Amino acid sequence: MRKSSLRLLGAGLVAALALTACGSSGGGQTDVKVAENPKFPAGSSMEKFAKAKKIKIGIKFDQPGIGYKKPGTDTPTGFDVAMAEIIAGGMGIEPKNIEWVETVSKNREPFLQKGTVDLVLASYSITPERRQVVGQAGPYFVTGQGLLIRKDDKSIKSGADLKGKKVCSVTGSTSLKQVEEKYGANPAPFGSYSECVTQLKNKSVDAVTTDEAILQGYAAEDKDLVTVGKPFTEERYGIGFKKGDTGMCKYLTDSINKSVSDGDWKKAFDATLGKATDVKAPAAPKPDPSCQ
Amino acid sequence: MNVLIDNLPKIISGFWLTVQLLVVSGIVATLLGTLLAGMRVSPVPVLQRAGTAYVTVFRNTPLLIVFLIIVTGLPAVGLQYSFFVRAIISLSLYTSAFVCEALRSGINAIQAGQAEAARAIGMTFGQSLRLIVLPQAFRAVVPPLASILIALTKNTAIAEVFGVTEASYQLDSLVRDFPTALWWLFAGIAFGYMIIVFLIAGGASLLERRWTVTR
């Protein structure tokens, strides 16, 4: 009863409740190695963070499996969170000493520029435009626009099956334009991804589209949903830092490479996004060698 | 400017949906609102209270919440309509409460003697309402009804986050594709809404002049 009346109050709340019921994953679940007395060049920002033993990291709070904060809890969970803990651990910072700051898509660059956050791991695609104003190391994960459908719907196997189907994404998003122009889908704009998932579950729409990693997060939380087909764009998630900090860029790139080679990257993936059915750890990413 | 001309088909298709939302929910809301006004002035206490309860609920609930309830709630109880129909239902339920109250004020403006005279010549409540009271009440409330329709025109924009690709949705998509033409796009879409609003306002003042009753 309580649940059904909440549903009437807000689709977002419903999704949040449903997710709560299914339990969550990520942060703190992979035993993060915290370096003891790591050495950094004098005057570098890594030395500063290592000495202070704390750091401010911007993440998303509303993307299950990637960056997600369960209502009523203090610690976020997800792949971005797990990666952030690995990065901070390398500087000798305990996960509990990381200050998590919510960054939404629009405020990531200003937060980095103003120093509101020190790093950003928030499904933050690397683009040339963004690299003009902030630094982006990585990618630590490569995804692309994908499709989320109901498991019992056998009529959609890839983007090519979308003609005339109702496809949901956030109002005004590029994802919606892609499926409309590329595959002739009928766009069904909604206010948020969680509302789209609600409409998918009650069969008002046939598919939800955005970055596949985000969709995999929803699939991991709900056994009736599944992602299908190959991603039809490429999004490379990078770690945002203040522009011009080449020392930090080098440290981040080395940390990503190290986490891939010693297996921490795969552990982080398996504990978060990898929980989704049918999703295996993708090939490990190769960060751009040159730092910008 | 070119961005408006180049994308005219998209803009027109968006406004076509907006006009459909407006006309259909406007008609439904007027019919429902008239029924509710009749209930509120009827001599039957149960109908009176039901009408009052309806108006209190829908006039005090933000339209966004009404949309959320209808769009998410209907499928939850097994009623599967298109997003367009769900938008019509939301807009009509909400707007009819305001139509009811405007009309009730019109009914109150009519001298009690009119209804009493109708009763005296043996008309039932229904007949007196239909033949004597409501026709006069409608004449008295043309301006407030026009205001409600104008508000409804703008309220249709909420449907853009509930699955309907109407004019405001087209604005959002065009701003995404042509961020440099922001002001042209805003001005163009606003102009479209203004045309609709002017038509309603013009129609209302025409009716007002035709229907003026000297008392």
XYZ file of C-alpha atoms in Angstrom:
507
model
C 0.000 0.000 0.000
C 2.720 2.361 0.992
C 4.564 1.517 -2.156
C 1.571 2.021 -4.423
C 0.718 5.424 -2.994
C 4.311 6.490 -3.431
C 4.161 5.388 -7.024
C 1.395 7.874 -7.492
C 3.529 10.584 -6.010
C 6.541 10.135 -8.150
C 7.936 7.708 -10.638
C 11.432 8.513 -9.471
C 10.578 7.552 -5.925
C 9.134 4.285 -7.134
C 12.274 3.399 -9.001
C 14.317 4.323 -5.980
C 12.176 2.102 -3.765
C 12.327 -0.784 -6.179
C 16.069 -0.471 -6.319
C 16.291 -0.331 -2.551
C 14.403 -3.590 -2.346
C 16.848 -5.304 -4.647
C 19.909 -4.297 -2.694
C 22.880 -2.528 -4.070
C 26.484 -3.009 -4.868
C 29.832 -1.372 -5.171
C 31.605 0.982 -2.808
C 33.602 -0.739 -0.139
C 32.744 -4.185 -1.498
C 35.999 -4.487 -3.338
C 38.805 -4.488 -0.810
C 40.600 -1.362 -1.827
C 44.339 -1.321 -1.370
C 45.297 1.808 0.494
C 48.934 2.683 -0.128
C 51.052 3.333 2.940
C 53.235 6.400 2.668
C 53.049 6.761 -1.115
C 55.798 8.895 -2.661
C 54.923 11.806 -4.925
C 56.956 14.667 -6.376
C 57.167 17.578 -3.946
C 54.550 20.244 -4.643
C 52.326 17.981 -6.737
C 48.611 17.856 -6.074
C 48.894 14.119 -5.309
C 51.310 14.939 -2.487
C 48.840 17.532 -1.213
C 45.947 15.033 -1.134
C 48.154 12.284 0.326
C 49.247 14.584 3.149
C 45.721 15.814 3.866
C 44.498 12.184 3.669
C 41.292 13.368 2.074
C 39.920 14.297 -1.344
C 36.660 15.587 -2.843
C 35.301 13.491 -5.716
C 32.298 14.359 -7.856
C 30.003 11.505 -8.937
C 26.436 10.978 -10.091
C 23.920 9.973 -7.438
C 21.188 8.655 -9.714
C 22.745 5.995 -11.926
C 22.482 2.492 -10.447
C 25.615 0.438 -11.017
C 27.700 3.497 -11.909
C 27.213 6.222 -9.352
C 24.194 5.764 -7.109
C 23.250 6.930 -3.641
C 20.492 4.923 -2.067
C 17.998 7.190 -0.285
C 18.795 7.253 3.406
C 22.399 6.131 3.094
C 25.610 8.127 3.227
C 27.858 6.175 0.902
C 27.291 5.964 -2.825
C 27.874 2.746 -4.748
C 28.737 1.778 -8.307
C 31.588 1.357 -10.769
C 32.561 5.043 -10.764
C 32.681 4.902 -6.953
C 34.811 1.750 -6.953
C 37.236 3.311 -9.458
C 37.383 6.499 -7.390
C 38.287 4.429 -4.308
C 41.107 2.750 -6.246
C 42.437 6.126 -7.387
C 42.221 7.596 -3.879
C 43.694 4.434 -2.348
C 46.798 4.944 -4.466
C 47.281 8.261 -2.696
C 46.915 6.638 0.719
C 43.357 7.885 1.228
C 40.894 5.536 2.938
C 37.489 5.190 1.173
C 35.811 6.634 4.270
C 37.888 9.809 3.923
C 36.633 10.550 0.436
C 34.112 13.369 0.359
C 31.478 12.474 -2.252
C 29.943 15.456 -4.015
C 26.997 15.084 -6.359
C 27.788 16.367 -9.837
C 25.055 16.465 -12.462
C 25.919 16.670 -16.145
C 25.698 20.457 -16.295
C 27.943 21.331 -13.340
C 30.925 19.029 -13.850
C 33.162 21.556 -15.620
C 32.386 24.513 -13.300
C 32.919 22.303 -10.202
C 36.367 21.262 -11.451
C 37.322 24.800 -12.444
C 36.251 26.280 -9.111
C 37.756 23.492 -7.028
C 34.385 22.436 -5.573
C 35.621 18.931 -6.396
C 39.169 17.655 -6.978
C 38.264 14.862 -9.378
C 35.148 13.864 -11.318
C 34.121 10.280 -12.048
C 30.552 10.688 -13.244
C 29.902 8.761 -16.487
C 31.938 11.639 -17.912
C 32.499 11.061 -21.623
C 35.766 12.370 -23.012
C 35.179 14.947 -25.766
C 37.471 17.481 -27.466
C 35.161 20.323 -26.331
C 35.422 19.306 -22.683
C 39.181 18.863 -22.923
C 39.409 22.548 -23.805
C 38.176 23.536 -20.341
C 39.084 20.614 -18.052
C 41.564 17.754 -18.018
C 40.251 14.272 -18.744
C 42.373 11.164 -18.119
C 41.350 7.796 -19.415
C 39.162 6.258 -20.653
C 38.714 3.842 -17.765
C 35.542 2.509 -19.380
C 34.154 2.471 -22.902
C 30.445 2.211 -23.549
C 27.964 3.480 -26.130
C 24.303 4.134 -26.672
C 22.417 0.924 -26.008
C 18.903 -0.441 -25.608
C 17.109 -1.665 -22.513
C 14.022 -3.826 -23.062
C 11.764 -6.179 -21.134
C 13.212 -9.675 -21.036
C 9.977 -11.198 -22.381
C 9.943 -8.944 -25.458
C 11.445 -11.023 -28.257
C 10.689 -8.520 -31.028
C 13.680 -6.252 -30.378
C 17.167 -7.638 -30.871
C 19.032 -4.561 -32.039
C 18.565 -0.969 -33.163
C 17.315 -2.158 -36.565
C 14.135 -3.538 -34.941
C 13.116 -0.155 -33.552
C 11.126 1.118 -36.538
C 7.766 2.378 -35.265
C 8.538 1.291 -31.686
C 8.166 3.686 -28.782
C 11.587 4.440 -27.353
C 12.039 6.411 -24.156
C 14.867 8.699 -23.119
C 15.281 12.056 -21.427
C 13.540 15.002 -23.145
C 15.883 16.781 -25.535
C 18.668 14.187 -25.257
C 20.892 13.234 -28.176
C 20.024 9.570 -27.585
C 16.434 10.228 -28.569
C 17.520 11.959 -31.764
C 19.810 9.038 -32.657
C 17.080 6.372 -32.518
C 14.608 8.627 -34.311
C 16.890 9.540 -37.211
C 18.853 6.302 -37.481
C 16.114 3.709 -36.940
C 12.768 5.497 -37.356
C 11.705 4.949 -33.756
C 8.890 6.984 -32.166
C 10.475 9.129 -29.468
C 8.801 9.089 -26.046
C 10.430 11.890 -24.059
C 10.384 11.703 -20.248
C 11.877 13.701 -17.406
C 14.386 11.116 -16.149
C 15.753 7.651 -16.893
C 14.009 6.159 -13.879
C 10.646 7.364 -15.239
C 11.549 5.760 -18.571
C 12.237 2.484 -16.772
C 8.846 2.727 -15.039
C 7.142 3.250 -18.422
C 9.124 0.335 -19.895
C 8.033 -1.963 -17.087
C 4.360 -1.058 -17.457
C 4.625 -1.628 -21.217
C 3.897 1.952 -22.242
C 7.188 2.067 -24.157
C 9.114 -0.706 -25.910
C 12.675 0.330 -25.087
C 14.792 2.782 -23.133
C 17.953 4.224 -24.652
C 21.055 6.013 -23.326
C 24.651 4.958 -22.492
C 24.694 1.180 -22.237
C 26.553 1.263 -18.920
C 23.669 3.199 -17.351
C 21.168 0.732 -18.821
C 23.231 -2.219 -17.538
C 22.963 -0.690 -14.086
C 19.163 -0.774 -14.342
C 19.280 -4.315 -15.743
C 21.460 -5.377 -12.811
C 18.851 -4.064 -10.384
C 15.853 -5.578 -12.138
C 15.702 -9.147 -13.353
C 12.840 -8.454 -15.800
C 14.932 -6.044 -17.855
C 17.823 -6.746 -20.180
C 20.106 -4.838 -22.542
C 20.249 -5.984 -26.173
C 22.258 -5.354 -29.315
C 25.592 -3.705 -29.840
C 26.100 -0.107 -28.712
C 25.656 2.172 -31.715
C 27.813 5.085 -30.580
C 31.050 5.251 -28.585
C 31.297 6.955 -25.202
C 34.669 6.911 -23.423
C 34.382 7.616 -19.708
C 37.300 9.650 -18.369
C 38.369 11.054 -15.015
C 38.011 14.807 -14.883
C 40.664 16.950 -13.180
C 41.696 20.589 -13.187
C 43.057 21.591 -16.577
C 46.818 21.773 -16.803
C 47.652 19.415 -13.908
C 49.854 17.095 -15.984
C 51.260 15.384 -12.885
C 47.734 14.376 -11.872
C 46.964 13.259 -15.400
C 49.992 10.979 -15.408
C 49.086 9.573 -11.984
C 45.486 8.881 -13.104
C 46.566 7.209 -16.336
C 49.126 5.057 -14.465
C 46.498 4.155 -11.840
C 44.006 3.038 -14.488
C 46.695 0.938 -16.214
C 47.788 -0.551 -12.901
C 44.232 -1.398 -11.848
C 43.724 -3.180 -15.159
C 46.949 -5.182 -14.903
C 46.552 -6.231 -11.255
C 42.902 -7.195 -11.629
C 41.386 -4.458 -9.468
C 39.597 -2.995 -12.481
C 37.844 -6.295 -13.241
C 37.010 -6.774 -9.539
C 35.435 -3.334 -9.457
C 33.442 -4.068 -12.609
C 32.259 -7.490 -11.424
C 31.076 -6.086 -8.090
C 29.003 -3.359 -9.762
C 27.976 -3.341 -13.434
C 29.043 -6.976 -13.894
C 26.169 -8.028 -11.637
C 23.828 -7.474 -14.553
C 22.804 -10.728 -16.125
C 24.504 -11.595 -19.427
C 27.094 -8.875 -18.956
C 30.685 -9.973 -18.936
C 33.576 -7.676 -18.179
C 34.397 -5.967 -21.456
C 37.924 -5.766 -22.777
C 39.922 -3.586 -20.466
C 40.226 -0.018 -21.735
C 43.491 1.497 -22.928
C 43.832 5.036 -21.600
C 45.088 7.668 -23.987
C 48.875 7.727 -23.550
C 49.263 11.464 -24.000
C 47.999 13.537 -21.106
C 45.828 16.557 -21.769
C 15.903 32.989 -38.535
C 16.944 30.308 -41.022
C 16.894 27.724 -38.297
C 13.150 28.363 -37.887
C 12.438 28.130 -41.609
C 14.598 25.029 -42.091
C 12.862 23.244 -39.243
C 9.354 24.428 -40.012
C 7.970 20.899 -40.576
C 9.146 19.843 -37.092
C 7.784 22.995 -35.485
C 4.440 22.661 -37.250
C 4.098 18.999 -36.300
C 4.831 19.977 -32.696
C 2.216 22.721 -32.703
C -0.274 20.415 -34.406
C 0.006 18.129 -31.374
C -0.248 21.117 -29.035
C -3.451 22.268 -30.759
C -4.889 18.746 -30.619
C -4.129 18.554 -26.890
C -5.733 21.968 -26.395
C -8.903 21.378 -28.428
C -9.685 17.875 -27.185
C -8.947 18.554 -23.514
C -10.659 21.955 -23.791
C -13.894 20.327 -24.986
C -13.731 17.486 -22.443
C -12.942 19.918 -19.610
C -15.859 22.200 -20.564
C -18.330 19.314 -20.630
C -17.023 17.833 -17.381
C -16.830 21.262 -15.753
C -20.464 22.010 -16.698
C -21.569 18.709 -15.215
C -19.638 19.468 -12.029
C -21.134 22.962 -11.774
C -24.585 21.416 -12.146
C -23.752 18.992 -9.340
C -22.538 21.760 -7.065
C -25.746 23.844 -7.430
C -28.097 20.859 -7.437
C -30.475 20.262 -4.519
C -29.035 16.763 -3.894
C -26.520 16.869 -0.986
C -24.549 13.829 -2.183
C -23.963 15.399 -5.611
C -23.053 18.722 -4.018
C -20.439 17.127 -1.791
C -19.019 15.001 -4.590
C -18.666 18.085 -6.780
C -17.031 20.056 -3.977
C -14.617 17.216 -3.224
C -13.613 16.945 -6.892
C -12.958 20.662 -7.230
C -11.023 20.801 -3.956
C -8.780 17.903 -4.965
C -7.984 18.950 -8.520
C -7.759 22.682 -7.939
C -5.246 22.173 -5.133
C -3.063 19.585 -6.863
C -0.227 20.797 -9.099
C -0.810 19.763 -12.708
C 2.547 17.979 -12.741
C 1.331 15.684 -9.963
C -1.925 15.011 -11.825
C 0.173 14.028 -14.843
C 2.361 11.734 -12.735
C -0.669 10.037 -11.213
C -2.406 9.506 -14.558
C 0.640 8.619 -16.652
C 2.123 6.152 -14.137
C -1.065 5.174 -12.341
C -3.346 4.119 -15.210
C -1.053 1.337 -16.519
C -0.556 0.184 -12.919
C -4.282 -0.585 -12.717
C -4.297 -2.193 -16.150
C -5.487 0.701 -18.312
C -3.110 1.061 -21.231
C -3.723 4.218 -23.276
C -1.345 6.143 -25.510
C 0.656 8.970 -23.935
C -1.504 11.415 -25.911
C -4.716 10.086 -24.370
C -3.148 10.079 -20.907
C -2.132 13.717 -21.408
C -5.718 14.557 -22.483
C -7.106 12.866 -19.365
C -4.676 14.724 -17.072
C -5.314 18.118 -18.655
C -9.102 17.608 -18.695
C -9.354 16.450 -15.078
C -7.319 19.424 -13.913
C -8.925 22.097 -16.101
C -12.518 20.961 -15.472
C -12.228 21.982 -11.804
C -11.491 25.545 -12.908
C -14.251 25.504 -15.551
C -16.683 24.346 -12.851
C -15.804 27.209 -10.538
C -15.980 29.833 -13.303
C -19.374 28.544 -14.319
C -20.609 28.432 -10.734
C -19.720 32.083 -10.347
C -21.754 32.717 -13.526
C -24.707 30.825 -12.090
C -24.487 32.851 -8.875
C -24.558 36.032 -10.931
C -28.022 35.222 -12.246
C -30.870 36.659 -10.252
C -32.601 34.090 -8.070
C -35.891 35.181 -9.599
C -34.974 33.479 -12.884
C -34.699 30.047 -11.288
C -37.758 30.700 -9.115
C -39.805 31.700 -12.161
C -38.705 28.507 -13.905
C -39.818 26.467 -10.915
C -43.103 28.379 -10.797
C -44.040 27.372 -14.341
C -43.383 23.743 -13.399
C -39.898 23.111 -14.751
C -37.797 20.466 -13.046
C -34.334 21.374 -11.677
C -32.712 19.855 -14.770
C -34.901 21.797 -17.173
C -34.421 25.067 -15.345
C -30.664 24.572 -15.311
C -30.480 23.564 -18.980
C -32.930 26.062 -20.454
C -32.838 29.078 -18.163
C -29.784 29.229 -15.893
C -26.824 27.736 -17.828
C -27.330 29.665 -21.099
C -27.222 32.923 -19.157
C -24.360 31.736 -16.959
C -22.205 30.884 -19.999
C -22.719 34.362 -21.398
C -21.574 35.882 -18.118
C -18.380 33.838 -17.860
C -16.854 34.171 -21.334
C -13.822 36.168 -20.092
C -12.871 33.807 -17.211
C -13.430 30.771 -19.457
C -11.096 32.313 -22.033
C -8.483 32.775 -19.303
C -8.816 29.109 -18.356
C -8.345 28.078 -22.001
C -5.284 30.302 -22.295
C -3.838 28.705 -19.156
C -4.641 25.302 -20.673
C -2.730 26.228 -23.833
C 0.393 26.849 -21.816
C -0.212 23.840 -19.570
C -0.058 21.495 -22.575
C 3.727 22.087 -22.519
C 4.015 19.788 -19.493
C 3.236 16.856 -21.808
C 6.765 17.144 -23.222
C 8.145 15.213 -20.245
C 5.364 12.633 -20.400
C 5.929 11.072 -23.783
C 4.239 13.624 -26.083
C 6.392 15.306 -28.738
C 4.502 18.629 -28.805
C 5.791 22.153 -29.486
C 7.900 22.561 -26.338
C 9.566 19.203 -26.985
C 10.501 20.427 -30.462
C 11.990 23.541 -28.870
C 14.156 21.396 -26.556
C 15.342 19.216 -29.447
C 16.127 22.191 -31.678
C 18.053 23.959 -28.908
C 20.109 20.774 -28.522
C 20.905 20.687 -32.264
C 21.376 24.434 -32.770
C 22.686 25.882 -29.492
C 23.835 29.045 -31.274
C 20.303 29.889 -32.462
C 18.875 29.851 -28.937
C 17.111 33.210 -29.129
C 15.580 32.636 -32.542
C 14.228 29.311 -31.386
C 12.755 30.665 -28.162
C 11.200 33.590 -29.987
C 9.816 31.347 -32.743
C 8.193 28.848 -30.392
C 6.865 31.605 -28.116
C 5.367 33.261 -31.198
C 3.535 30.027 -32.021
C 1.966 29.924 -28.563
C 1.072 33.600 -28.875
C -0.855 32.959 -32.098
C -2.972 30.333 -30.326
C -3.566 32.588 -27.330
C -4.538 35.555 -29.530
C -7.052 33.373 -31.377
C -8.663 32.362 -28.087
C -8.683 35.934 -26.790
C -10.085 37.260 -30.097
C -12.802 34.622 -30.165
C -13.712 35.425 -26.590
C -14.083 39.168 -27.162
C -16.179 38.466 -30.275
C -18.522 36.230 -28.266
C -18.600 38.737 -25.451
C -19.789 41.496 -27.819
C -22.395 39.286 -29.473
C -23.748 37.897 -26.237
C -23.906 41.006 -24.125
C -27.120 41.032 -22.168
C -28.424 44.304 -20.926
C -29.653 43.913 -17.436
